[in-house]
Each structure stands twice: as structure tokens, then as C-alpha cells.
PDB file of C-alpha atoms in Angstrom:
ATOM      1  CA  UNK A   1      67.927 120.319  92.082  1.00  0.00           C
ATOM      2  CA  UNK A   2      68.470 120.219  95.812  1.00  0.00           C
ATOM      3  CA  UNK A   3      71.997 119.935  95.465  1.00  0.00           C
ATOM      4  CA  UNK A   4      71.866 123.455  92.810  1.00  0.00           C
ATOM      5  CA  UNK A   5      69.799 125.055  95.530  1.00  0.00           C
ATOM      6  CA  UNK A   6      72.209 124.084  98.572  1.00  0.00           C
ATOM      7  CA  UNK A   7      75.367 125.543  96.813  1.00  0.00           C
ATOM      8  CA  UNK A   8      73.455 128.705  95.911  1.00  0.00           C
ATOM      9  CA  UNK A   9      72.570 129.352  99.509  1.00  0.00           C
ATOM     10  CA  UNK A  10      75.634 128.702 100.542  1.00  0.00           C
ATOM     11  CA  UNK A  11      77.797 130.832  97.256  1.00  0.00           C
ATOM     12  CA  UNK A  12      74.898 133.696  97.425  1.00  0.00           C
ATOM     13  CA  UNK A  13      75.861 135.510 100.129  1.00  0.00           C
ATOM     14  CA  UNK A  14      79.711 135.540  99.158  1.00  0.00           C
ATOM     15  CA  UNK A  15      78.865 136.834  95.781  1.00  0.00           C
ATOM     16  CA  UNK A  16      76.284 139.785  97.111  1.00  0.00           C
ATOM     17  CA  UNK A  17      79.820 140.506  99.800  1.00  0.00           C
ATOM     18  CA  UNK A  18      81.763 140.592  96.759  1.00  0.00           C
ATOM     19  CA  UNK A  19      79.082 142.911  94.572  1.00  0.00           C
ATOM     20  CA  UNK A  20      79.121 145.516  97.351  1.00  0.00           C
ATOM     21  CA  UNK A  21      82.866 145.571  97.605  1.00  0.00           C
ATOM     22  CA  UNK A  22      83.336 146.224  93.877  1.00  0.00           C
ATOM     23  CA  UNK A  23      80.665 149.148  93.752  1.00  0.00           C
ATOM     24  CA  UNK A  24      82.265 150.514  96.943  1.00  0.00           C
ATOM     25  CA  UNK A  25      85.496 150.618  95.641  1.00  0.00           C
ATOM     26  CA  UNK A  26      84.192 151.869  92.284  1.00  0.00           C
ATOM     27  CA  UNK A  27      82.459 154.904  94.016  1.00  0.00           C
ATOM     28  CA  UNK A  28      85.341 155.632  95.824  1.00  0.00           C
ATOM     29  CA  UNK A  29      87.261 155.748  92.692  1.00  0.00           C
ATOM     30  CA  UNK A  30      84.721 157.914  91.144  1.00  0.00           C
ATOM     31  CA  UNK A  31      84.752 160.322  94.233  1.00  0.00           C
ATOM     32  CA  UNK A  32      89.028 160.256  93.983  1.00  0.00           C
ATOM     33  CA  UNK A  33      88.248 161.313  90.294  1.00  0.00           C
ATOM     34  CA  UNK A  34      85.808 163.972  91.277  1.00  0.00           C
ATOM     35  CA  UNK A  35      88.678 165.955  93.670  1.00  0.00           C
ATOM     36  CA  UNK A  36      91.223 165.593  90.447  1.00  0.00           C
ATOM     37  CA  UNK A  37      88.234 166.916  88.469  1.00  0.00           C
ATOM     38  CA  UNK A  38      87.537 169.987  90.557  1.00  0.00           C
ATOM     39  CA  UNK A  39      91.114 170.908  91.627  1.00  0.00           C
ATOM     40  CA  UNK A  40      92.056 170.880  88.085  1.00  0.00           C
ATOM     41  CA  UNK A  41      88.893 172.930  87.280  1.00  0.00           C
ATOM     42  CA  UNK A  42      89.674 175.681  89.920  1.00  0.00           C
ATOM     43  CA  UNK A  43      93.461 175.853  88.323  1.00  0.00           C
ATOM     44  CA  UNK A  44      92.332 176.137  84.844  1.00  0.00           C
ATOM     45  CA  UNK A  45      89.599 178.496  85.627  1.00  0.00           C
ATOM     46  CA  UNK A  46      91.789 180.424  88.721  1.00  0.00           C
ATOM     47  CA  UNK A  47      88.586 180.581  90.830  1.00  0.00           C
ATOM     48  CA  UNK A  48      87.863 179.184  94.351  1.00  0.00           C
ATOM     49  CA  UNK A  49      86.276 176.102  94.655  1.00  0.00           C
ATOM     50  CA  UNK A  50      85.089 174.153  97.585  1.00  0.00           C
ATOM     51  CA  UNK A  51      83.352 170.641  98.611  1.00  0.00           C
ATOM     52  CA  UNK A  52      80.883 170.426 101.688  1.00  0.00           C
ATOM     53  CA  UNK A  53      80.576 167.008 103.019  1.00  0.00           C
ATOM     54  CA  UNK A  54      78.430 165.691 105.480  1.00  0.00           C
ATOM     55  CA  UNK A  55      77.186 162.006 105.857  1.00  0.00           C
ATOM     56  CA  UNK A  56      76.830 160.540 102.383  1.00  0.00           C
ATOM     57  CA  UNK A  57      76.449 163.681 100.687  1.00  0.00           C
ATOM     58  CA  UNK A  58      78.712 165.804  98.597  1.00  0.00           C
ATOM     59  CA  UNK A  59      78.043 169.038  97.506  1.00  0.00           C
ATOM     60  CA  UNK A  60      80.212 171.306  95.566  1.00  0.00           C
ATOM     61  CA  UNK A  61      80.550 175.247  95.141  1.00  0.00           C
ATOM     62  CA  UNK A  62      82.343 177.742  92.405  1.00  0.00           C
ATOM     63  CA  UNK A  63      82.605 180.635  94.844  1.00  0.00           C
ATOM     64  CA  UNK A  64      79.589 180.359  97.234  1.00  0.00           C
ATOM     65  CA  UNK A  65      76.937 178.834  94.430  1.00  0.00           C
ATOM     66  CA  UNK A  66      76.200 175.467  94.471  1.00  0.00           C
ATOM     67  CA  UNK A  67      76.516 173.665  90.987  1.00  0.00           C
ATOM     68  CA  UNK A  68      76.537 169.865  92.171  1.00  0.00           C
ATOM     69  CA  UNK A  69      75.255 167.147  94.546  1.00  0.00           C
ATOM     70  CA  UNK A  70      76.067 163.974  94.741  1.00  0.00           C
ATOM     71  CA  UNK A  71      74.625 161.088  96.904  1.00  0.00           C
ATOM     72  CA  UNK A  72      76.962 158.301  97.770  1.00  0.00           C
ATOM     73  CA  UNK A  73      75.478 154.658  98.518  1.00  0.00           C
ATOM     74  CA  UNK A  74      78.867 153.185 100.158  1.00  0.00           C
ATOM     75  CA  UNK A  75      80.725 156.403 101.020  1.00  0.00           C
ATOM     76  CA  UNK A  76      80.563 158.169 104.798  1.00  0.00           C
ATOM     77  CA  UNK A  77      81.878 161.202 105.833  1.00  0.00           C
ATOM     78  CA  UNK A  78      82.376 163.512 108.746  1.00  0.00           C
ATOM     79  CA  UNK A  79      80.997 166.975 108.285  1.00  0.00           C
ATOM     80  CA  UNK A  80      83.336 168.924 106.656  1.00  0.00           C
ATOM     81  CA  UNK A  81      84.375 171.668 103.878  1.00  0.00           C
ATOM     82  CA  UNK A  82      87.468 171.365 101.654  1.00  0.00           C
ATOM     83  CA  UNK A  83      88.162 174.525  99.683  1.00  0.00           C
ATOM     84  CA  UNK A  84      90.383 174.359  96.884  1.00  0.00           C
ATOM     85  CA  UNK A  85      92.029 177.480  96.078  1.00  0.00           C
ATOM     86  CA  UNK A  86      92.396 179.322  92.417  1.00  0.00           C
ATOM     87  CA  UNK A  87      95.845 176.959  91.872  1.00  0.00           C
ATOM     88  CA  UNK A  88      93.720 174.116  92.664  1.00  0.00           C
ATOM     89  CA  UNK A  89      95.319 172.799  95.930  1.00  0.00           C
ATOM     90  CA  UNK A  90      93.255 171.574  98.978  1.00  0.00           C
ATOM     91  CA  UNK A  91      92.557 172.944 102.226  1.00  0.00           C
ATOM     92  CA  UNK A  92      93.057 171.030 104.365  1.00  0.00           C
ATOM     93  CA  UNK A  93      94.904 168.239 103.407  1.00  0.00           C
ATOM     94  CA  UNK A  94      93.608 165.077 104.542  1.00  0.00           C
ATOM     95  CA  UNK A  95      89.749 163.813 104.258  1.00  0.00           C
ATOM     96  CA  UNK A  96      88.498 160.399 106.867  1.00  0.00           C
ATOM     97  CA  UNK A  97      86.109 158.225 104.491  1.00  0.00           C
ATOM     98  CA  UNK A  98      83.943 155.697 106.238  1.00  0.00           C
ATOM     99  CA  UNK A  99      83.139 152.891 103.962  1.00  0.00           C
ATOM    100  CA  UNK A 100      82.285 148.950 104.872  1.00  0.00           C
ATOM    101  CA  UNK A 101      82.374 149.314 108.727  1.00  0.00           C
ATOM    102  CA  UNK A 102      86.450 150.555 108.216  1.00  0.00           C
ATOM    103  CA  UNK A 103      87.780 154.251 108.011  1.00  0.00           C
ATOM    104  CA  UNK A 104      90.350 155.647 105.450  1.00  0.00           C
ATOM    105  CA  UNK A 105      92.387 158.391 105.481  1.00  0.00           C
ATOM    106  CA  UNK A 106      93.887 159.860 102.143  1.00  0.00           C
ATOM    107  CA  UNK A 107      95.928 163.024 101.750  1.00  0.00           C
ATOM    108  CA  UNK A 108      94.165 165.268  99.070  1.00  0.00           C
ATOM    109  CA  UNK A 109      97.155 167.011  98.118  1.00  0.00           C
ATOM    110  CA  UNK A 110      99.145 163.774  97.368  1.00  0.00           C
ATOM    111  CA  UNK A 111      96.138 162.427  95.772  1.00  0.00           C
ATOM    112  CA  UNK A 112      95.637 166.148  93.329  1.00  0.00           C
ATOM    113  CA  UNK A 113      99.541 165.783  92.565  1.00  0.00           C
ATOM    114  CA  UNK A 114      99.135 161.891  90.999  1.00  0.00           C
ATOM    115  CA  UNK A 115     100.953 159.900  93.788  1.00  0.00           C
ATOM    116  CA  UNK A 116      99.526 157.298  96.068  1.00  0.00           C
ATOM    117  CA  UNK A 117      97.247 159.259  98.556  1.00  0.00           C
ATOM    118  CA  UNK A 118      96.286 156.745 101.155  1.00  0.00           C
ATOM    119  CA  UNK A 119      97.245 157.390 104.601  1.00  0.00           C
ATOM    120  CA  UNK A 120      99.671 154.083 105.982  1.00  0.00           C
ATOM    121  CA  UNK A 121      98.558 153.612 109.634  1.00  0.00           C
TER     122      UNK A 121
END
């Protein structure tokens, strides 16, 4: 029993570091998904949409109406607004994501069109 307890204290903290990885990569996944989503959307539908971010909050607009807001546990962000015109591309291109004490860049454009949009410092 002390020997169960030992390893536990000692795997525990490893496996709650590898639990927060996995749902911060999964809701940065879903937040990729959501900028396909809309940009698609807004070429489809030929009407302006845009995303307002600040902290961990996203909130998104058809025209000047908000429709959505999503809270992010694991995501950061500088304050910011990316508008994505009526053919769906995004202005401006690139988006900073704080997430697990490290800072990503992706380019939105790259990541709308399919290809790999993370920025190679």
C-alpha cells in the first residue's frame, strides 16, 4: 500500500501535465476549426464576418451583431479583431496565441487555404 501510494505521488503530477496538454491542444484545434468554420461561412453566405478577441474570450459578428461567445480555458490572446471579408479571407493575416506559458504565431490565411499555418521562428 505504501509502495501504490509513493508511485502515485510521484506519476500524479506527470499525468495531470499530460491532461492539460491534451485539452490545450484539443481547444486549440477546436478554435483552428472555428476560423475554417467562419471563413467558409462568410464565402458561402458573401457577408462580412469578423472575430473580436481579447484575453480568453472570443466573440464573433455577421456584420456588426454578435451571434457567438466562446470562453477558452487554455487559450490567451492579445486584444484584437480579425474581419473576414464576403470571400472569406482574413484580415489581417497572422493571430499570437498564448497557451502553456509559450506564444504561437499562425498565419490565418495559410491556415483558411488547408496548408500548415504555424509560424517557424
Amino acid at each position: 500500500m505504501l509502495i501504490m501510494s509513493i508511485v502515485l505521488s510521484l506519476v500524479g503530477p506527470l499525468t495531470l501535465r499530460m491532461l492539460d496538454r491534451a485539452e490545450s491542444q484539443s481547444e486549440f484545434i477546436s478554435f483552428q476549426n472555428s476560423i475554417k468554420k467562419v471563413s467558409y461561412i462568410a464565402f458561402a453566405s458573401a457577408t462580412e464576418y469578423s472575430f473580436k478577441l481579447d484575453k480568453n474570450t472570443l466573440l464573433v459578428y455577421k456584420a456588426h451583431f454578435q451571434i457567438q461567445q466562446t470562453q477558452f480555458e487554455y487559450l490567451n490572446f492579445d486584444p484584437q479583431v480579425i474581419t473576414f471579408n464576403s470571400r472569406g479571407y482574413p484580415d489581417p493575416e497572422t493571430l499570437t496565441i498564448h497557451r502553456q506559458n509559450k506564444s504561437e504565431q499562425i498565419n490565418l490565411f495559410k491556415l483558411v487555404e488547408g496548408v500548415d499555418a504555424r509560424i517557424k521562428e
